Short mmCIF file of C-alpha atoms in Angstrom, two decimals:
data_model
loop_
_atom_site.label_atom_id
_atom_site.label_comp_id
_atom_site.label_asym_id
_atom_site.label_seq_id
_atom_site.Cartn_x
_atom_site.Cartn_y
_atom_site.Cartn_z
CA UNK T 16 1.76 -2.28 -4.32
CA UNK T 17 2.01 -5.79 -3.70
CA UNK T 18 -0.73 -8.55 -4.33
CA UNK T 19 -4.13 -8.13 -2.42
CA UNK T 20 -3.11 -8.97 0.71
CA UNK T 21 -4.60 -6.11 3.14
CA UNK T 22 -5.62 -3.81 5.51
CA UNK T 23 -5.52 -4.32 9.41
CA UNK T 24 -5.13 -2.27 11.99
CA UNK T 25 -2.03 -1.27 13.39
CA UNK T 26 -0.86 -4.60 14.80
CA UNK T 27 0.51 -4.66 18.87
CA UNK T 28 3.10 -6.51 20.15
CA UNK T 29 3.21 -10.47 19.89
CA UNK T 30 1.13 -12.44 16.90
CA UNK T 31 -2.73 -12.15 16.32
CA UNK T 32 -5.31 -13.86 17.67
CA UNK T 33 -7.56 -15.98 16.40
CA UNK T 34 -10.31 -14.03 16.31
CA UNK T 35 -7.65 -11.47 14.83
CA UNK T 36 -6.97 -13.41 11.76
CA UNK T 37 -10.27 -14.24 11.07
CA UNK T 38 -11.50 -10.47 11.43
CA UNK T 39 -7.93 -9.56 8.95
CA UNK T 40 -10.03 -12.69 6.66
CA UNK T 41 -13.10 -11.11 6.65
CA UNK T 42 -11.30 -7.87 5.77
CA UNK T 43 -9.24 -9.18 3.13
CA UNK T 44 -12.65 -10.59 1.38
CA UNK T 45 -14.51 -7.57 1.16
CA UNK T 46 -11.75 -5.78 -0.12
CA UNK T 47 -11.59 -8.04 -2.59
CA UNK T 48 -15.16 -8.34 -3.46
CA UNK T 49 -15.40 -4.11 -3.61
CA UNK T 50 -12.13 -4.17 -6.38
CA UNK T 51 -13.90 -6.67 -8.21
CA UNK T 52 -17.10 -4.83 -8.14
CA UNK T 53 -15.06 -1.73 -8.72
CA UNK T 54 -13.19 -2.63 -11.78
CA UNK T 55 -16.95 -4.42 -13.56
CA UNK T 56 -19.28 -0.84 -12.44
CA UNK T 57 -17.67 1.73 -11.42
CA UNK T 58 -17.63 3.23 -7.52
CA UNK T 59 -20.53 4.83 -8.52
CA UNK T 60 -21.99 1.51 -9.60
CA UNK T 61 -21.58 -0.45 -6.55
CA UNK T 62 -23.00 -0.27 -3.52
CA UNK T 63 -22.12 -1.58 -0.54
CA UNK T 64 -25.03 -4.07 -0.31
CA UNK T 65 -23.46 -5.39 -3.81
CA UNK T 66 -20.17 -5.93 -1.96
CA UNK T 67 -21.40 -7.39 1.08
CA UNK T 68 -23.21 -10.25 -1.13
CA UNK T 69 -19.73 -10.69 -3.12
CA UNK T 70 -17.85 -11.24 -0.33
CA UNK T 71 -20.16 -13.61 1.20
CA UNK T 72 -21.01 -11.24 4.62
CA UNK T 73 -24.18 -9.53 6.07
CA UNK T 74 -24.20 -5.79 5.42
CA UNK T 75 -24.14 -5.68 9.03
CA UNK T 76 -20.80 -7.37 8.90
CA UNK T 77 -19.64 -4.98 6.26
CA UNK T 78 -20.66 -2.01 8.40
CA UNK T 79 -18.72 -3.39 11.37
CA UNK T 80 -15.50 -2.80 9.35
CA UNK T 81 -16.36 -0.40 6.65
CA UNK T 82 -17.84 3.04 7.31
CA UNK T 83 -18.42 2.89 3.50
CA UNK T 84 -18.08 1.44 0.67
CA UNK T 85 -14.68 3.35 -0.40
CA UNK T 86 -13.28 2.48 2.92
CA UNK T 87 -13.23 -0.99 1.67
CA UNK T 88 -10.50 -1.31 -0.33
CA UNK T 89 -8.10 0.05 2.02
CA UNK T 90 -6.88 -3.42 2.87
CA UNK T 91 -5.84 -4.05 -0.73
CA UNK T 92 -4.31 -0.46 -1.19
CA UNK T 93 -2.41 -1.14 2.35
CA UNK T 94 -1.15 -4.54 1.41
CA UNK T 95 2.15 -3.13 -0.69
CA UNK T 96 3.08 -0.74 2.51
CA UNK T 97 2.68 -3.62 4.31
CA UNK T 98 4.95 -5.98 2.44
CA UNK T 99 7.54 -3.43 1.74
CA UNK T 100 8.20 -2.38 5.17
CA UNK T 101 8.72 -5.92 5.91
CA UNK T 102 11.23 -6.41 2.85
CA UNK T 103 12.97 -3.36 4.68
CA UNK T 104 13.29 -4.83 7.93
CA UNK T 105 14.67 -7.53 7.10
CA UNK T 106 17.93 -6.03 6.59
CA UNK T 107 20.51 -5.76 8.57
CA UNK T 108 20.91 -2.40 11.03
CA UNK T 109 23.99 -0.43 9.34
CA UNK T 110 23.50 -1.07 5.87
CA UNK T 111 23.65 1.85 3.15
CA UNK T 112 20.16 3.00 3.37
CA UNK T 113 19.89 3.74 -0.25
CA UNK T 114 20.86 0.31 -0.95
CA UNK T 115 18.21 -1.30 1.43
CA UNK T 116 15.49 1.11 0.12
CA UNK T 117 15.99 0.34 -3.43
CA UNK T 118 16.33 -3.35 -2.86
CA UNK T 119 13.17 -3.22 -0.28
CA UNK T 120 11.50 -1.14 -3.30
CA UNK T 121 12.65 -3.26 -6.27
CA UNK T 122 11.44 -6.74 -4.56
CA UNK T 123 7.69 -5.37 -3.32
CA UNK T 124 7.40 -4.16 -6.91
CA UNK T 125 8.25 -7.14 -9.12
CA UNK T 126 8.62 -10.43 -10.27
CA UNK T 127 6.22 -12.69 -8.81
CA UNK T 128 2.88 -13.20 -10.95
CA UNK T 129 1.13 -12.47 -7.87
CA UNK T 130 2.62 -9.04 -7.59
CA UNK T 131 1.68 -8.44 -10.89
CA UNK T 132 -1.90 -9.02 -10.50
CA UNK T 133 -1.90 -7.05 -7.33
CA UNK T 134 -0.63 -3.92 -9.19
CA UNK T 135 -3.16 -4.20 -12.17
CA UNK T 136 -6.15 -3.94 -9.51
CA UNK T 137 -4.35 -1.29 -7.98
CA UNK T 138 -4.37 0.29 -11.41
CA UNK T 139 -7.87 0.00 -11.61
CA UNK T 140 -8.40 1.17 -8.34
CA UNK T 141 -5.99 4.23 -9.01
CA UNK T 142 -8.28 5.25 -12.17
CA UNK T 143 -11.47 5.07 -10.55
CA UNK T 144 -10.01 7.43 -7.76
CA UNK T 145 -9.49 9.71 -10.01
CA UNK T 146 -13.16 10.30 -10.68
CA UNK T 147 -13.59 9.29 -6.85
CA UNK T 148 -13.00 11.97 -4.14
CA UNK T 149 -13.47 9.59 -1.34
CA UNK T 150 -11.56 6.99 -3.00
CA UNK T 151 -9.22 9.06 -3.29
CA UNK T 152 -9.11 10.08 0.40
CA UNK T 153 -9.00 6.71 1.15
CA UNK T 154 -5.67 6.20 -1.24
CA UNK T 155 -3.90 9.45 0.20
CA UNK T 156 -4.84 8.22 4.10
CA UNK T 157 -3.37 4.58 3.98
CA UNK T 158 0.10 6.41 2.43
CA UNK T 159 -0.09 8.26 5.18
CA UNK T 160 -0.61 5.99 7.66
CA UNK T 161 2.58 3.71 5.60
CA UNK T 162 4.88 6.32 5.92
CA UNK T 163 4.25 6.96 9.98
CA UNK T 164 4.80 3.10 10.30
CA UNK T 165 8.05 3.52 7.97
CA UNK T 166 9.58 6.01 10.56
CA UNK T 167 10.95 2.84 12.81
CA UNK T 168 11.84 0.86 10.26
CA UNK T 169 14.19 3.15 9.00
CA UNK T 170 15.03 4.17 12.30
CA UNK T 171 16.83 0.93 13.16
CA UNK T 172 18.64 0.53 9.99
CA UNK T 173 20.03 3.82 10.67
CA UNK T 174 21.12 3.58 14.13
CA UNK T 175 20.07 5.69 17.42
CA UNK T 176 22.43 8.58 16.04
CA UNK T 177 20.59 9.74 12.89
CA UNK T 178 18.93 13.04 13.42
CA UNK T 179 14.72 11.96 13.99
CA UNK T 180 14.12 14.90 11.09
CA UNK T 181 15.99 13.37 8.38
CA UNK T 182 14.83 9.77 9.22
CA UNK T 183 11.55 11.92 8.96
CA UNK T 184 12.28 12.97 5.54
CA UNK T 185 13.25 10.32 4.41
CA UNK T 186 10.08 7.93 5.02
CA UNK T 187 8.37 10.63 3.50
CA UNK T 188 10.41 10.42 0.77
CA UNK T 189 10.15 6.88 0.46
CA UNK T 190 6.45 6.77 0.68
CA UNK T 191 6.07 9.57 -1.75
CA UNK T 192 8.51 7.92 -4.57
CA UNK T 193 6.05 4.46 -4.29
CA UNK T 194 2.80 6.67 -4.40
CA UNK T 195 3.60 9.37 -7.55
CA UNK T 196 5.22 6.13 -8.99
CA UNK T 197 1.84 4.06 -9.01
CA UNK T 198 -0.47 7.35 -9.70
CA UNK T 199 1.65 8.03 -12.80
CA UNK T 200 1.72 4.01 -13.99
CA UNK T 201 -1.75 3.82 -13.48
CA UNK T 202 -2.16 6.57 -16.01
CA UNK T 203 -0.67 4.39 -18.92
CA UNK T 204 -1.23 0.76 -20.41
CA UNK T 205 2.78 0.09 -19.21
CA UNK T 206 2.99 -3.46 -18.28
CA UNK T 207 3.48 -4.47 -14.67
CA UNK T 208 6.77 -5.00 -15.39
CA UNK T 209 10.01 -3.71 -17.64
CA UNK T 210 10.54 -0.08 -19.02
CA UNK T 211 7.56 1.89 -17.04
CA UNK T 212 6.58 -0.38 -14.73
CA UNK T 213 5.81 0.94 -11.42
CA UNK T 214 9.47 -0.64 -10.02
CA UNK T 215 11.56 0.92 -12.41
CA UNK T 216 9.50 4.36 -11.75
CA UNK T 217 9.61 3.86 -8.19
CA UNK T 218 13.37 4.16 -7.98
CA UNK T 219 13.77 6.65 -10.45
CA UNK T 220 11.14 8.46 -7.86
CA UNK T 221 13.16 6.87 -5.00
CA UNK T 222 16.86 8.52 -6.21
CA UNK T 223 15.69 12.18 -7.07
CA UNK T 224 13.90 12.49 -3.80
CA UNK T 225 16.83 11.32 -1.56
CA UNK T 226 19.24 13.03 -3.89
CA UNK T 227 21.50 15.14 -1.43
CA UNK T 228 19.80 13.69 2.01
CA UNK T 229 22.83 13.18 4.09
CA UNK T 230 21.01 10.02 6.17
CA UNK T 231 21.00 7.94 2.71
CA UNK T 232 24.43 9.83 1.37
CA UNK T 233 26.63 9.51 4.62
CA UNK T 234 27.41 12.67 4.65
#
């Protein structure tokens, strides 16, 4: 996923407020404070008092957004969804899916520096999980929540006569290929980019799940 940009609720119609962007802000710095703390302790090393004092906030404050201190690195874990499905809109309705999914996929994944560092913490986060069951709940519900807001992405790009099931399947699909693709990088000391990095496994993920699915073949 991409750098630690994060978690906000399901935006409406229009741009955000204000108030909005300073509550995504506030967000956005606790997440960041709780990966830190993460990566240097442990979950089971941090509390959520130690995050709110990282990120500069009154444990009230962190409590206002946070149920606990898991939940607070779903804006960093969200972030890639995020800036994937926008890399995905932005092409055009009508063209080959499989070529806007693997370009959408390839870009979120790579290049920038800032990507880069936004995957590593996701490693980090990814192996703590694993040791984590509500860390990992918290992993498994923003890709869930990703691939409901993929549905009408894809849904454009494939135009109002694609059959809802397979543009169903395929977000699925498309979620699932980014998620095993991270889990099984995060597993290794593979570099962030090149052979093994999570873009290259993404894709391979990408092509044998859409293998045969006639909304990406044409068929």
């Amino acid at each position: 996923m991409r750098s630690p940009r994060p978690y906000s609720p399901q935006a409406g119609p229009g741009a955000q407020s204000l108030t909005e962007r300073r509550k995504a802000a506030t967000q956005l710095d606790i997440a960041r404070a709780a990966c830190e703390l993460f990566a240097e302790h442990g979950p089971d090393g941090t509390t959520a008092e130690d995050i709110a004092h990282r990120a500069g906030v009154a444990l009230r404050t962190f409590y206002r957004y946070f149920r606990n201190k898991q939940e607070a690195v779903a804006p960093l874990l969200a972030s890639g969804g995020d800036a994937w499905r926008a890399l995905l809109a932005e092409e055009d309705p009508g063209t080959p899916l499989a070529e806007a999914l693997d370009r959408a996929v390839s870009r979120s994944l790579s290049d920038l520096q800032s990507i880069e560092e936004g995957l590593e913490v996701t490693r980090g986060l990814l192996r703590a999980a694993a040791t984590d069951e509500a860390l990992r709940g918290v992993w498994y519900r923003v890709n869930q929540d990703s691939e409901e807001r993929l549905v009408p992405v894809i849904a454009r790009l494939a135009g109002p006569d694609a059959d809802p099931v397979h543009i169903r399947l395929l977000a699925a699909a498309a979620t699932d290929a980014i998620r095993i693709a991270l889990e099984l990088w995060s597993t290794t000391d593979a570099p962030a980019s090149g052979p093994g990095s999570p873009a290259e496994l993404a894709l391979r993920c990408l092509r044998e799940l859409t293998r045969g699915m006639t909304v990406v073949s044409g068929g």
